[in-house]
Amino acid sequence: EDKVVQSPLSLVVHEGDTVTLNCSYEVTNFRSLLWYKQEKKAPTFLFMLTSSGIEKKSGRLSSILDKKELSSILNITATQTGDSAIYLCAVEVGSGGGADGLTFGKGTHLIIQP
Amino acid sequence: DAGVIQSPRHEVTEMGQEVTLRCKPISGHDYLFWYRQTMMRGLELLIYFNNNVPIDDSGMPEDRFSAKMPNASFSTLKIQPSEPRDSAVYFCASSASMRSEAFFGQGTRLTVV
């Protein structure tokens, strides 16, 4: 059974701190790893990672995939209260020429205190 | 485009009743996904369609759950009969391809009492 595990489950930090969220996976036929941010509504897409060691960056957020360690991290620097959300990691698996869907972790609930 | 539209937003129903959740994907998207989110299990993929055809329904928990996509602009997820353990938020998402970003609807919060 495919598994995606995120840690920590919950994190409370002060505004301005840097946080690192972890995602590890055990899947067959890995294709890509995705990060989503979920606030009160639906998840919104952050990053898709397919290659090991290449950092993707968007503003204060960055993420990198380590296929050898079967893991990924999501970094947020100079956190702001608006970064408070659940951060979801998902792994896309596939066999043959197509993808079979996404398996999500349970998420990390990040709270940024002013 | 208004994005992925789900209805209803909230539903409270009694155990044993039939529940139908509806989804309108973004126009032009070939893939449609149904997810269920609970505190215990997180976000789980139930089923997904490609060009209106169900591709993988291995995530559907039981025979009480069924999903259809009669055309490119509409899909339903039906639970019959519903049980309290079906209480969750059900999300629909669509994407242009399996390699592109999936856009989520606002979700339907289902409570079965």
Coordinates of C-alpha atoms in Angstrom, one line a residue:
Chain A
E1 CA 0.0 0.0 0.0
D2 CA 1.3 3.5 -0.9
K3 CA 2.1 5.7 2.1
V4 CA 2.9 9.3 2.5
V5 CA 3.9 10.5 6.0
Q6 CA 4.3 14.2 6.9
S7 CA 5.9 15.6 10.0
P8 CA 5.4 17.3 12.2
L9 CA 1.6 17.0 12.4
S10 CA 1.3 20.4 13.9
L11 CA 3.7 23.3 14.4
V12 CA 3.4 26.7 16.1
V13 CA 6.0 29.3 15.6
H14 CA 6.4 33.1 15.9
E15 CA 6.2 35.4 12.9
G16 CA 9.6 35.8 11.3
D17 CA 10.7 32.3 12.1
T18 CA 11.8 29.9 9.4
V19 CA 10.0 26.5 9.3
T20 CA 10.8 23.2 7.6
L21 CA 8.1 20.7 6.8
N22 CA 8.9 17.1 6.0
C23 CA 7.3 14.6 3.7
S24 CA 8.4 11.0 3.3
Y25 CA 6.9 8.4 1.0
E26 CA 6.8 4.7 0.3
V27 CA 5.2 4.1 -3.0
T28 CA 5.6 1.9 -6.0
N29 CA 6.1 3.7 -9.4
F30 CA 6.8 7.2 -8.1
R31 CA 6.2 9.9 -10.7
S32 CA 6.2 13.2 -8.8
L33 CA 5.6 14.9 -5.5
L34 CA 3.3 17.8 -5.0
W35 CA 2.9 20.3 -2.2
Y36 CA -0.5 22.0 -1.5
K37 CA -1.5 24.7 0.9
Q38 CA -5.0 24.4 2.5
E39 CA -6.5 27.3 4.4
K40 CA -10.2 27.4 5.2
K41 CA -11.2 26.3 1.7
A42 CA -9.8 23.9 -0.8
P43 CA -6.1 23.0 -1.3
T44 CA -4.1 25.3 -3.6
F45 CA -1.1 24.1 -5.5
L46 CA 2.4 25.1 -4.5
F47 CA 5.0 22.9 -6.2
M48 CA 5.4 19.9 -8.3
L49 CA 8.8 18.1 -7.9
T50 CA 10.0 15.3 -10.2
S51 CA 13.8 15.6 -10.2
S52 CA 16.0 15.0 -7.2
G53 CA 18.1 17.8 -5.8
I54 CA 16.6 20.7 -7.8
E55 CA 15.1 23.3 -5.6
K56 CA 11.8 25.0 -6.6
K57 CA 11.2 28.5 -5.2
S58 CA 8.3 30.8 -5.0
G59 CA 8.8 33.9 -2.9
R60 CA 9.5 32.8 0.7
L61 CA 8.6 29.2 -0.1
S62 CA 11.0 26.6 -1.4
S63 CA 11.0 22.9 -1.8
I64 CA 13.4 20.1 -2.8
L65 CA 13.0 16.4 -3.5
D66 CA 15.5 13.7 -2.4
K67 CA 14.6 10.5 -4.3
K68 CA 17.4 8.6 -2.5
E69 CA 15.9 9.3 0.9
L70 CA 12.3 9.1 -0.5
S71 CA 11.5 12.5 1.0
S72 CA 10.9 16.2 0.4
I73 CA 11.0 19.3 2.5
L74 CA 9.1 22.5 2.2
N75 CA 10.8 25.6 3.7
I76 CA 9.1 28.8 4.5
T77 CA 11.4 31.7 5.5
A78 CA 10.4 34.9 7.4
T79 CA 7.0 33.4 8.2
Q80 CA 3.9 35.6 8.3
T81 CA 0.5 35.1 9.9
G82 CA -0.9 34.5 6.4
D83 CA 1.2 31.4 6.1
S84 CA -0.9 29.7 8.8
A85 CA -2.6 26.7 7.0
I86 CA -2.4 23.0 6.6
Y87 CA 0.4 22.0 4.2
L88 CA -0.4 18.8 2.3
C89 CA 2.2 16.6 0.5
A90 CA 1.0 14.3 -2.2
V91 CA 2.7 11.7 -4.3
E92 CA 1.7 10.9 -7.8
V93 CA 2.2 7.3 -8.8
G94 CA 1.8 5.6 -12.1
S95 CA 2.5 2.5 -14.1
G96 CA 3.1 2.0 -17.7
G97 CA 2.6 5.3 -19.6
G98 CA 0.0 6.8 -17.3
A99 CA -0.4 8.1 -13.8
D100 CA -2.7 6.4 -11.3
G101 CA -3.5 9.2 -9.0
L102 CA -2.4 11.0 -5.9
T103 CA -1.8 9.7 -2.4
F104 CA -1.9 12.5 0.2
G105 CA -0.2 12.7 3.6
K106 CA -2.3 13.9 6.6
G107 CA -0.8 17.3 6.4
T108 CA 1.1 19.6 8.7
H109 CA -1.0 22.2 10.5
L110 CA 1.2 25.3 10.7
I111 CA 0.2 28.2 13.0
I112 CA 2.1 31.4 12.9
Q113 CA 1.7 33.6 16.0
P114 CA 2.2 37.4 15.7
Chain B
D1 CA -13.9 30.5 -15.5
A2 CA -15.6 30.1 -12.1
G3 CA -13.4 27.2 -11.1
V4 CA -14.6 23.8 -10.0
I5 CA -18.1 24.1 -8.6
Q6 CA -19.5 21.7 -6.0
S7 CA -22.9 21.4 -4.5
P8 CA -24.3 21.4 -2.0
R9 CA -21.7 23.1 0.3
H10 CA -23.1 21.5 3.4
E11 CA -25.5 18.6 3.9
V12 CA -26.8 17.0 7.0
T13 CA -28.8 13.8 6.5
E14 CA -30.1 10.9 8.5
M15 CA -28.4 7.5 8.4
G16 CA -29.8 5.3 5.7
Q17 CA -30.7 8.2 3.4
E18 CA -29.2 8.5 -0.1
V19 CA -26.8 11.4 -0.6
T20 CA -25.8 12.8 -4.0
L21 CA -22.8 15.2 -4.3
R22 CA -22.4 17.2 -7.5
C23 CA -19.4 18.6 -9.3
K24 CA -18.9 20.8 -12.3
P25 CA -15.2 20.7 -13.4
I26 CA -13.4 23.5 -15.2
S27 CA -14.3 23.6 -18.8
G28 CA -11.7 21.8 -21.0
H29 CA -10.2 19.7 -18.2
D30 CA -10.0 16.1 -19.1
Y31 CA -9.5 14.7 -15.6
L32 CA -11.9 14.8 -12.6
F33 CA -11.1 13.5 -9.1
W34 CA -13.2 12.8 -6.1
Y35 CA -11.5 13.1 -2.7
R36 CA -12.7 12.6 0.9
Q37 CA -11.1 14.4 3.8
T38 CA -11.3 13.4 7.4
M39 CA -9.3 14.2 10.5
M40 CA -8.3 10.6 10.9
R41 CA -7.3 9.7 7.4
G42 CA -6.5 13.0 5.8
L43 CA -7.2 13.5 2.1
E44 CA -8.0 10.3 0.2
L45 CA -8.5 9.8 -3.5
L46 CA -11.8 7.9 -4.0
I47 CA -12.0 7.8 -7.8
Y48 CA -10.9 9.6 -10.9
F49 CA -12.2 10.0 -14.5
N50 CA -10.4 10.7 -17.7
N51 CA -12.6 11.9 -20.5
N52 CA -15.7 10.9 -18.6
V53 CA -14.5 7.3 -18.1
P54 CA -13.7 6.0 -14.6
I55 CA -10.0 5.0 -14.5
D56 CA -9.3 4.1 -11.0
D57 CA -12.0 3.5 -8.3
S58 CA -9.8 1.5 -5.9
G59 CA -10.2 4.2 -3.3
M60 CA -14.0 3.9 -3.2
P61 CA -14.6 2.5 0.3
E62 CA -17.6 0.3 -0.3
D63 CA -20.3 -0.7 -2.7
R64 CA -22.5 2.0 -1.0
F65 CA -20.4 4.5 -2.9
S66 CA -20.8 5.1 -6.6
A67 CA -19.7 7.9 -9.0
K68 CA -20.7 8.8 -12.5
M69 CA -19.7 11.3 -15.1
P70 CA -22.4 11.4 -17.8
N71 CA -20.7 14.2 -19.7
A72 CA -17.6 16.4 -19.6
S73 CA -19.2 19.1 -17.4
F74 CA -20.9 17.1 -14.7
S75 CA -20.1 14.4 -12.2
T76 CA -21.9 12.9 -9.2
L77 CA -20.8 11.0 -6.1
K78 CA -23.6 9.0 -4.5
I79 CA -23.7 7.3 -1.2
Q80 CA -26.6 4.9 -0.6
P81 CA -27.3 4.1 2.1
S82 CA -25.4 6.7 4.1
E83 CA -23.8 5.9 7.4
P84 CA -22.4 8.2 10.2
R85 CA -18.8 7.2 9.3
D86 CA -19.3 8.7 5.9
S87 CA -19.3 12.2 7.5
A88 CA -16.4 14.1 6.0
V89 CA -15.6 16.8 3.5
Y90 CA -15.8 15.6 -0.1
F91 CA -13.7 17.5 -2.6
C92 CA -13.9 17.4 -6.4
A93 CA -10.9 18.5 -8.4
S94 CA -10.1 18.7 -12.1
S95 CA -7.0 19.1 -14.2
A96 CA -6.1 19.4 -17.8
S97 CA -3.8 16.4 -17.6
M98 CA -2.3 14.1 -15.0
R99 CA 0.9 16.1 -15.0
S100 CA -0.7 19.5 -14.5
E101 CA -2.1 21.2 -11.4
A102 CA -5.4 20.0 -10.0
F103 CA -7.9 22.7 -9.1
F104 CA -10.1 21.9 -6.2
G105 CA -13.7 22.8 -5.6
Q106 CA -14.8 24.3 -2.2
G107 CA -15.9 20.9 -1.0
T108 CA -19.1 19.5 0.4
R109 CA -19.3 19.0 4.1
L110 CA -21.4 16.0 4.7
T111 CA -22.7 15.1 8.2
V112 CA -24.7 11.8 8.6
V113 CA -26.5 11.6 11.9

